[in-house]
Structure formats: C-alpha cells, structure tokens
GROMACS .gro file of C-alpha atoms in nm:
model
  363
    1MET     CA    1   4.936  -0.025  -1.248
    2LYS     CA    2   4.609  -0.107  -1.384
    3GLU     CA    3   4.473  -0.270  -1.065
    4LEU     CA    4   4.494   0.113  -0.900
    5GLN     CA    5   4.313   0.266  -1.187
    6CYS     CA    6   4.048   0.014  -1.207
    7LEU     CA    7   4.015   0.082  -0.800
    8TYR     CA    8   4.045   0.442  -0.832
    9ALA     CA    9   3.789   0.431  -1.141
   10VAL     CA   10   3.541   0.179  -0.979
   11SER     CA   11   3.526   0.415  -0.665
   12GLN     CA   12   3.482   0.749  -0.888
   13ILE     CA   13   3.201   0.598  -1.037
   14ILE     CA   14   3.037   0.478  -0.684
   15VAL     CA   15   3.024   0.864  -0.543
   16GLU     CA   16   2.881   1.007  -0.861
   17PRO     CA   17   2.542   1.185  -0.754
   18SER     CA   18   2.388   1.152  -1.077
   19LEU     CA   19   2.369   0.760  -1.130
   20THR     CA   20   2.144   0.506  -1.071
   21ARG     CA   21   2.258   0.232  -0.911
   22ALA     CA   22   2.138   0.004  -1.281
   23GLU     CA   23   2.428   0.323  -1.431
   24ARG     CA   24   2.675   0.263  -1.170
   25MET     CA   25   2.708  -0.128  -1.208
   26ARG     CA   26   2.700  -0.117  -1.622
   27ARG     CA   27   2.994   0.105  -1.607
   28ILE     CA   28   3.190  -0.083  -1.408
   29VAL     CA   29   3.159  -0.389  -1.568
   30SER     CA   30   3.251  -0.207  -1.873
   31THR     CA   31   3.558  -0.073  -1.656
   32LEU     CA   32   3.685  -0.373  -1.516
   33PRO     CA   33   3.794  -0.529  -1.809
   34ARG     CA   34   4.005  -0.362  -1.852
   35ALA     CA   35   4.269  -0.415  -1.538
   36TRP     CA   36   4.280  -0.790  -1.635
   37GLN     CA   37   4.602  -0.910  -1.886
   38HIS     CA   38   4.397  -1.029  -2.192
   39PRO     CA   39   4.131  -0.697  -2.199
   40ASP     CA   40   3.995  -0.803  -2.507
   41SER     CA   41   3.877  -1.120  -2.408
   42ALA     CA   42   3.773  -1.038  -2.060
   43VAL     CA   43   3.407  -1.060  -2.025
   44ALA     CA   44   3.337  -0.892  -1.661
   45ARG     CA   45   2.937  -0.991  -1.494
   46ILE     CA   46   2.803  -0.806  -1.204
   47THR     CA   47   2.502  -1.022  -1.039
   48LEU     CA   48   2.299  -0.855  -0.776
   49ASP     CA   49   1.928  -1.017  -0.645
   50ASN     CA   50   1.775  -1.103  -0.981
   51ASP     CA   51   1.966  -0.861  -1.214
   52VAL     CA   52   2.239  -0.972  -1.410
   53PHE     CA   53   2.465  -0.683  -1.545
   54ALA     CA   54   2.737  -0.778  -1.809
   55SER     CA   55   2.996  -0.621  -2.024
   56ALA     CA   56   2.969  -0.863  -2.343
   57GLY     CA   57   2.740  -1.094  -2.437
   58GLY     CA   58   2.532  -1.366  -2.165
   59GLU     CA   59   2.770  -1.632  -2.300
   60PRO     CA   60   2.877  -1.821  -2.053
   61LEU     CA   61   3.229  -1.822  -1.952
   62LEU     CA   62   3.457  -2.105  -1.916
   63ALA     CA   63   3.747  -1.937  -1.689
   64ALA     CA   64   3.604  -1.730  -1.455
   65CYS     CA   65   3.703  -1.556  -1.101
   66GLY     CA   66   3.508  -1.427  -0.902
   67ALA     CA   67   3.396  -1.241  -0.525
   68GLU     CA   68   3.066  -1.242  -0.372
   69LEU     CA   69   2.894  -0.943  -0.246
   70VAL     CA   70   2.801  -0.918   0.091
   71VAL     CA   71   2.580  -0.662   0.228
   72GLU     CA   72   2.510  -0.662   0.615
   73ALA     CA   73   2.624  -1.036   0.631
   74GLU     CA   74   2.350  -1.140   0.395
   75PRO     CA   75   2.496  -1.249   0.007
   76ARG     CA   76   2.356  -1.087  -0.250
   77GLY     CA   77   2.475  -1.150  -0.575
   78MET     CA   78   2.904  -1.181  -0.674
   79VAL     CA   79   3.180  -0.965  -0.946
   80GLU     CA   80   3.292  -1.242  -1.179
   81VAL     CA   81   3.541  -1.157  -1.452
   82GLY     CA   82   3.630  -1.490  -1.684
   83TYR     CA   83   3.660  -1.558  -2.013
   84PRO     CA   84   3.393  -1.719  -2.266
   85SER     CA   85   3.712  -1.923  -2.406
   86VAL     CA   86   4.001  -2.114  -2.313
   87LEU     CA   87   4.297  -1.904  -2.331
   88PRO     CA   88   4.605  -2.117  -2.539
   89GLY     CA   89   4.940  -2.196  -2.283
   90ASP     CA   90   4.739  -2.050  -1.922
   91ALA     CA   91   4.697  -2.310  -1.667
   92ASP     CA   92   4.539  -2.014  -1.472
   93PRO     CA   93   4.416  -1.747  -1.622
   94PHE     CA   94   4.441  -1.536  -1.329
   95LEU     CA   95   4.673  -1.348  -1.146
   96ALA     CA   96   4.671  -1.294  -0.785
   97GLU     CA   97   4.681  -0.946  -0.818
   98GLU     CA   98   4.317  -0.949  -1.071
   99ARG     CA   99   4.224  -1.186  -0.759
  100THR     CA  100   4.301  -0.933  -0.548
  101LEU     CA  101   4.132  -0.694  -0.720
  102LEU     CA  102   3.800  -0.833  -0.756
  103GLU     CA  103   3.761  -0.902  -0.348
  104ASN     CA  104   3.820  -0.519  -0.376
  105VAL     CA  105   3.576  -0.388  -0.643
  106ALA     CA  106   3.340  -0.667  -0.471
  107ARG     CA  107   3.367  -0.491  -0.141
  108GLN     CA  108   3.346  -0.143  -0.246
  109VAL     CA  109   2.999  -0.245  -0.433
  110SER     CA  110   2.825  -0.383  -0.125
  111LEU     CA  111   2.829  -0.080   0.081
  112TYR     CA  112   2.779   0.142  -0.168
  113ILE     CA  113   2.417  -0.072  -0.195
  114THR     CA  114   2.476  -0.135   0.199
  115ARG     CA  115   2.503   0.280   0.195
  116GLU     CA  116   2.223   0.334  -0.035
  117GLU     CA  117   1.950   0.076   0.124
  118GLY     CA  118   2.081   0.228   0.481
  119ALA     CA  119   1.989   0.531   0.325
  120GLU     CA  120   1.653   0.443   0.139
  121ARG     CA  121   1.503   0.285   0.461
  122ARG     CA  122   1.572   0.573   0.672
  123LYS     CA  123   1.405   0.795   0.428
  124LEU     CA  124   1.120   0.592   0.454
  125LEU     CA  125   1.138   0.585   0.856
  126GLU     CA  126   1.207   0.899   0.870
  127GLU     CA  127   0.833   0.993   0.655
  128GLN     CA  128   0.657   0.715   0.848
  129LEU     CA  129   0.732   0.935   1.152
  130ARG     CA  130   0.629   1.236   0.999
  131HIS     CA  131   0.286   1.102   0.884
  132ALA     CA  132   0.246   0.917   1.173
  133ASP     CA  133   0.285   1.243   1.359
  134ARG     CA  134   0.097   1.415   1.125
  135LEU     CA  135  -0.181   1.172   1.195
  136ALA     CA  136  -0.148   1.218   1.582
  137THR     CA  137  -0.223   1.587   1.576
  138ILE     CA  138  -0.509   1.569   1.324
  139GLY     CA  139  -0.662   1.281   1.542
  140GLN     CA  140  -0.632   1.530   1.876
  141LEU     CA  141  -0.789   1.803   1.614
  142ALA     CA  142  -1.031   1.586   1.534
  143ALA     CA  143  -1.115   1.408   1.895
  144GLY     CA  144  -1.179   1.816   1.996
  145VAL     CA  145  -1.382   1.901   1.697
  146ALA     CA  146  -1.591   1.619   1.742
  147HIS     CA  147  -1.677   1.687   2.113
  148GLU     CA  148  -1.701   1.996   2.087
  149MET     CA  149  -1.911   2.003   1.822
  150ASN     CA  150  -2.176   1.701   1.981
  151GLU     CA  151  -2.379   1.915   2.222
  152PRO     CA  152  -2.487   2.202   2.009
  153LEU     CA  153  -2.537   1.935   1.747
  154SER     CA  154  -2.775   1.736   1.968
  155SER     CA  155  -2.962   2.016   2.090
  156ILE     CA  156  -3.067   2.204   1.760
  157LEU     CA  157  -3.125   1.816   1.671
  158GLY     CA  158  -3.339   1.734   1.913
  159PHE     CA  159  -3.536   2.088   1.970
  160ALA     CA  160  -3.558   2.030   1.582
  161GLN     CA  161  -3.775   1.684   1.656
  162LEU     CA  162  -3.984   1.870   1.915
  163ALA     CA  163  -4.105   2.145   1.677
  164LEU     CA  164  -4.181   1.947   1.438
  165LYS     CA  165  -4.399   1.747   1.624
  166SER     CA  166  -4.608   2.077   1.768
  167VAL     CA  167  -4.909   2.107   1.655
  168ASP     CA  168  -4.977   2.379   1.352
  169VAL     CA  169  -4.629   2.387   1.202
  170PRO     CA  170  -4.683   2.618   0.903
  171GLN     CA  171  -4.580   2.372   0.561
  172GLN     CA  172  -4.248   2.536   0.493
  173VAL     CA  173  -4.139   2.542   0.814
  174ALA     CA  174  -4.155   2.210   0.896
  175ALA     CA  175  -4.023   2.152   0.522
  176ASP     CA  176  -3.728   2.394   0.680
  177LEU     CA  177  -3.717   2.176   1.004
  178ARG     CA  178  -3.731   1.825   0.801
  179GLU     CA  179  -3.377   2.001   0.634
  180ILE     CA  180  -3.212   2.090   1.005
  181VAL     CA  181  -3.350   1.741   1.096
  182GLY     CA  182  -3.166   1.565   0.770
  183SER     CA  183  -2.880   1.799   0.826
  184SER     CA  184  -2.821   1.754   1.182
  185LEU     CA  185  -2.839   1.334   1.142
  186ARG     CA  186  -2.597   1.406   0.836
  187ALA     CA  187  -2.349   1.586   1.049
  188ARG     CA  188  -2.398   1.386   1.381
  189GLU     CA  189  -2.237   1.082   1.156
  190ILE     CA  190  -1.971   1.339   1.042
  191VAL     CA  191  -1.919   1.353   1.413
  192LYS     CA  192  -1.949   1.008   1.441
  193LYS     CA  193  -1.674   0.922   1.157
  194LEU     CA  194  -1.456   1.215   1.359
  195LEU     CA  195  -1.422   1.008   1.692
  196LEU     CA  196  -1.365   0.663   1.482
  197PHE     CA  197  -1.110   0.865   1.334
  198ALA     CA  198  -0.917   0.935   1.629
  199ARG     CA  199  -1.027   0.628   1.789
  200GLN     CA  200  -1.221   0.777   2.059
  201THR     CA  201  -1.459   0.498   1.977
  202PRO     CA  202  -1.331   0.164   2.091
  203PRO     CA  203  -1.447  -0.142   1.927
  204SER     CA  204  -1.627  -0.364   2.103
  205MET     CA  205  -1.481  -0.737   2.060
  206ARG     CA  206  -1.662  -1.052   1.961
  207ALA     CA  207  -1.810  -1.289   1.790
  208CYS     CA  208  -1.805  -1.216   1.404
  209ASN     CA  209  -1.910  -1.325   1.067
  210LEU     CA  210  -1.767  -1.124   0.765
  211ASN     CA  211  -1.998  -1.279   0.534
  212GLN     CA  212  -2.297  -1.148   0.780
  213VAL     CA  213  -2.187  -0.795   0.790
  214VAL     CA  214  -2.109  -0.757   0.461
  215ASP     CA  215  -2.408  -0.894   0.373
  216GLU     CA  216  -2.586  -0.606   0.573
  217ALA     CA  217  -2.343  -0.368   0.440
  218LEU     CA  218  -2.428  -0.491   0.046
  219PHE     CA  219  -2.816  -0.439   0.179
  220LEU     CA  220  -2.779  -0.131   0.254
  221LEU     CA  221  -2.610   0.021  -0.033
  222ALA     CA  222  -2.640  -0.181  -0.354
  223ALA     CA  223  -3.033  -0.109  -0.401
  224GLY     CA  224  -2.879   0.271  -0.471
  225GLY     CA  225  -2.633   0.163  -0.650
  226GLN     CA  226  -2.856  -0.031  -0.861
  227ARG     CA  227  -3.059   0.223  -0.973
  228GLN     CA  228  -2.747   0.386  -1.037
  229GLY     CA  229  -2.729   0.138  -1.338
  230ILE     CA  230  -2.416  -0.084  -1.110
  231GLU     CA  231  -2.414  -0.415  -1.111
  232PHE     CA  232  -2.368  -0.608  -0.813
  233ALA     CA  233  -2.168  -0.935  -0.662
  234ARG     CA  234  -2.047  -1.214  -0.441
  235ARG     CA  235  -1.851  -1.427  -0.383
  236LEU     CA  236  -1.828  -1.497  -0.063
  237THR     CA  237  -1.604  -1.771   0.092
  238ALA     CA  238  -1.859  -2.055   0.257
  239GLU     CA  239  -1.774  -2.202   0.611
  240LEU     CA  240  -1.541  -1.871   0.730
  241PRO     CA  241  -1.385  -1.933   1.114
  242GLU     CA  242  -1.585  -1.635   1.332
  243LEU     CA  243  -1.356  -1.332   1.370
  244GLU     CA  244  -1.318  -1.165   1.694
  245ALA     CA  245  -1.413  -0.809   1.588
  246ASP     CA  246  -1.606  -0.478   1.649
  247PRO     CA  247  -1.962  -0.575   1.382
  248THR     CA  248  -2.068  -0.265   1.394
  249GLN     CA  249  -1.709  -0.140   1.229
  250LEU     CA  250  -1.667  -0.436   1.019
  251ARG     CA  251  -1.994  -0.225   0.833
  252GLN     CA  252  -1.874   0.079   0.827
  253VAL     CA  253  -1.503  -0.049   0.652
  254VAL     CA  254  -1.723  -0.261   0.456
  255VAL     CA  255  -1.978   0.022   0.340
  256ASN     CA  256  -1.730   0.297   0.274
  257LEU     CA  257  -1.553   0.037   0.059
  258LEU     CA  258  -1.882   0.027  -0.119
  259VAL     CA  259  -1.949   0.421  -0.155
  260ASN     CA  260  -1.627   0.528  -0.247
  261ALA     CA  261  -1.643   0.241  -0.535
  262THR     CA  262  -1.972   0.346  -0.573
  263GLN     CA  263  -1.854   0.661  -0.657
  264ALA     CA  264  -1.563   0.600  -0.872
  265ILE     CA  265  -1.888   0.447  -1.133
  266SER     CA  266  -1.992   0.746  -1.338
  267ALA     CA  267  -2.221   0.558  -1.520
  268ARG     CA  268  -2.318   0.166  -1.556
  269GLY     CA  269  -2.006  -0.063  -1.418
  270ARG     CA  270  -1.974  -0.383  -1.188
  271ILE     CA  271  -1.869  -0.394  -0.800
  272GLU     CA  272  -1.719  -0.719  -0.704
  273VAL     CA  273  -1.717  -0.828  -0.352
  274ALA     CA  274  -1.569  -1.130  -0.242
  275THR     CA  275  -1.410  -1.303   0.114
  276ARG     CA  276  -1.138  -1.610   0.143
  277LEU     CA  277  -0.970  -1.764   0.425
  278ASP     CA  278  -0.573  -1.707   0.345
  279GLY     CA  279  -0.418  -1.933   0.680
  280ASN     CA  280  -0.459  -1.751   0.988
  281HIS     CA  281  -0.677  -1.447   0.759
  282VAL     CA  282  -0.994  -1.361   0.623
  283GLU     CA  283  -0.960  -1.174   0.331
  284LEU     CA  284  -1.212  -0.928   0.220
  285ALA     CA  285  -1.173  -0.771  -0.178
  286VAL     CA  286  -1.407  -0.520  -0.283
  287ALA     CA  287  -1.324  -0.438  -0.671
  288ASP     CA  288  -1.481  -0.134  -0.930
  289THR     CA  289  -1.451  -0.103  -1.308
  290GLY     CA  290  -1.477   0.254  -1.207
  291CYS     CA  291  -1.227   0.482  -1.353
  292GLY     CA  292  -0.931   0.473  -1.148
  293MET     CA  293  -0.657   0.640  -0.904
  294THR     CA  294  -0.313   0.754  -1.025
  295PRO     CA  295   0.005   0.643  -0.833
  296GLU     CA  296  -0.021   0.999  -0.700
  297VAL     CA  297  -0.368   0.971  -0.570
  298LEU     CA  298  -0.289   0.627  -0.441
  299LYS     CA  299   0.001   0.755  -0.235
  300GLN     CA  300  -0.258   1.012  -0.056
  301VAL     CA  301  -0.584   0.728  -0.054
  302PHE     CA  302  -0.565   0.679   0.315
  303ASN     CA  303  -0.509   1.087   0.464
  304PRO     CA  304  -0.709   1.164   0.656
  305PHE     CA  305  -0.961   1.490   0.505
  306TYR     CA  306  -0.782   1.375   0.115
  307THR     CA  307  -1.037   1.335  -0.183
  308THR     CA  308  -1.050   1.374  -0.533
  309LYS     CA  309  -1.450   1.453  -0.493
  310ASP     CA  310  -1.597   1.809  -0.629
  311VAL     CA  311  -1.682   2.033  -0.280
  312GLY     CA  312  -1.944   1.898  -0.077
  313GLU     CA  313  -1.947   1.526  -0.239
  314GLY     CA  314  -1.724   1.392   0.078
  315THR     CA  315  -1.587   1.482   0.355
  316GLY     CA  316  -1.250   1.274   0.246
  317LEU     CA  317  -1.274   1.050   0.543
  318GLY     CA  318  -1.441   0.716   0.433
  319LEU     CA  319  -1.116   0.535   0.383
  320SER     CA  320  -0.932   0.697   0.632
  321VAL     CA  321  -1.208   0.583   0.904
  322ALA     CA  322  -1.139   0.272   0.673
  323HIS     CA  323  -0.828   0.254   0.787
  324GLY     CA  324  -0.799   0.318   1.125
  325ILE     CA  325  -1.045   0.063   1.221
  326ILE     CA  326  -0.856  -0.263   0.984
  327ILE     CA  327  -0.536  -0.100   1.197
  328ALA     CA  328  -0.733  -0.125   1.505
  329HIS     CA  329  -0.809  -0.515   1.464
  330GLY     CA  330  -0.472  -0.552   1.387
  331GLY     CA  331  -0.538  -0.583   0.993
  332THR     CA  332  -0.451  -0.490   0.703
  333ILE     CA  333  -0.554  -0.301   0.432
  334HIS     CA  334  -0.465  -0.172   0.058
  335VAL     CA  335  -0.536  -0.084  -0.258
  336GLU     CA  336  -0.439  -0.219  -0.637
  337SER     CA  337  -0.545   0.042  -0.912
  338VAL     CA  338  -0.483   0.104  -1.253
  339LEU     CA  339  -0.616   0.452  -1.435
  340GLY     CA  340  -0.944   0.420  -1.640
  341LYS     CA  341  -1.004   0.012  -1.555
  342GLY     CA  342  -1.073   0.034  -1.171
  343SER     CA  343  -0.961  -0.008  -0.816
  344ARG     CA  344  -0.973  -0.350  -0.580
  345PHE     CA  345  -0.903  -0.281  -0.208
  346VAL     CA  346  -0.815  -0.554   0.008
  347VAL     CA  347  -0.835  -0.597   0.387
  348ARG     CA  348  -0.689  -0.902   0.565
  349LEU     CA  349  -0.773  -1.024   0.947
  350PRO     CA  350  -0.671  -1.264   1.189
  351CYS     CA  351  -0.873  -1.542   1.266
  352ARG     CA  352  -0.851  -1.513   1.640
  353SER     CA  353  -1.143  -1.756   1.733
  354ILE     CA  354  -1.248  -2.033   1.660
  355GLY     CA  355  -1.612  -2.052   1.438
  356THR     CA  356  -1.767  -2.092   1.152
  357GLY     CA  357  -2.049  -1.883   0.918
  358SER     CA  358  -2.220  -1.890   0.639
  359GLY     CA  359  -2.201  -1.776   0.265
  360ARG     CA  360  -2.316  -1.778  -0.058
  361SER     CA  361  -2.241  -1.717  -0.393
  362GLY     CA  362  -2.408  -1.527  -0.623
  363PRO     CA  363  -2.491  -1.211  -0.793
   0.00000   0.00000   0.00000
C-alpha cells in the first residue's frame, strides 16, 4: 500500500503545472523515503546531468538501490534510495516491492523529462520558423523597396551632380545641391544594405585574407574614432589561412561591427579587434568597453530594423546585414554582453582554401 501511495504522490508532483523541474525533483526525493521499510533512516537522491537532489545531507550511502534515468535512449542520471549506515540484522535491506517502486519512479521521471524537453524543442523550432518567416517577408519587402528606389535615386543623384558642374551656379544653390548629393549617396548606401539583407547581391567568392580586410576597415574608421577618444587595439594572428569569401562583403561586416562598437562608447573607451585560427575556422572578435546590452536587447540585436539609437542615428540594418553575410559564407556570429561593461562580437568562418596571410599585433 505504501508503494502505491508513493507512486501516486510522485505522479501528482510530475503533473503539477506550477512547479519547475528543480522543485519537482526536490519534492520527489522528499516523498520517496516514506515508502521504505525504515523511513526515518532512508535517504533519497536523484542525479540528473550535473544536478543532484537529496532528501538529506550529502553523506555517502553505505547501502543503496537505484534505477537509471533514460531519456530518448540516453542515460541521464539515477534515482537512488539508501541508508547512510548499515542496518543491523538486514542481509538485504531492500524489499522486492521497493526495487520495483524505484524502477517505476525512474520511468515516470524519465518520461516527464522527455516530454518537457520535447516541448522546449518544439517551442524553439516554432519560434525559429516564425523568425525565418518574418525575415523572409521583410527580405522580400526590402528587395522590392530597394529596386523601386534605385531608379529615381540614380536620377536625383545624377541630375544634382550634373547641375553642380554648371557654370554660374549661385552659392546657396550649390550648397543645396551638395546636400542633395550627400543625402542621395547616403540613401544609396541604405539601398545597398537592403539588397545585402535581402541577399539580392550574390557574394563574389575568391581568396581572401581576413587580416587584410580588418586593416582596411580600421583604416576607414580608426581616425574618426580616435578623435572621439576611442583607443583601437589590433591583435591579429599572423599566418592565417586564406578564406574563400567576398572581401567586399566581409569588409562590410567588419565596418558594421566597428561602427556598432564606436556608437556604444559615449566618451573615452577601447575597441579591440582580434583574429585567430581555431581548428578549421578563422575567428574574428570585436570587443568594446561601451554601454553593453540588456538580455532583452541581446535577443533582438540581429533582427532587421531593430535599433536602440535615436531617430536618424541608425537604420537598424547594420548587424542584421552582418549576420546575413556571415551566414551566407557558411559561418556563425554571436555576441556576449554585460550591461555597463561592454560587448564582444565573435565571427567564425570556415577555412576553405589553403594559404597564409600576414598579421600583426599592436595598437
């Protein structure tokens, strides 16, 4: 009777919707000893992956019986009940009914973990599908808008540049025309980013040295950053294998990461750019001492048009474009961030061709 009551109690704990996994495990181990011959001396313990839940202290059990936790044919832990000291007069301190109960409890716990992890995987897959569908829709919209904008934008830019070459253009008109040209060039860059995001611009793959790409990007941005009081540090590993990649698109990735790092630093700060070889991958890391990001921002940082900047200070495309380019190159990009301390973006690209490039270390 005790065994049936215990099994029922465990079943109720497992189906209780308000409990976390850890709370369930703790309640189960506190329930199990009651069904044993010597409940006051018995200690129950569940080991699951790297977690241990026990009904009493962590002293070793001199006599114990256990049943394995098996989740999708993979051993994940153990349910045990035992005694920290040998009971007098008991050759075998465990009844057959107790061993059977333990096997049933282990089976129930294993099924619960299987269901829970299956539900988590389904939820993650559904979110990934929704995200992919959203990106596909935005990509189609972005491509359409970019193509529609290209023709009138080219006309505006061309006529403004032509008008500037005319003789006797009034000074104020010339200033206005230069503003039109500058705005048109900025708009053209946004169109390029839209096409990159929508992957309407296929990569032109060839042998490419990542250190050289980093040097070119730093040449473009370091002077402006240093005027803001930002220190740039290079830690480029020499003799990196060459990549099969589009150097223009990779340069865009590095520039976008550097711009993002620069904008994250409000006053004086430091940006470190590092490369290294990690097995069959070349790794690029861009770290800053800026404001960092909250967990909520981290979840959305690669989403298109997502920005925490003020209106007019960013399109929200820089990091999503970088993400799209790296994925198209068969690589990965991820970010680590601590609010108030800074962020670190890490890009990994597969080595696809044999060769070496130059690198250097220093500010």
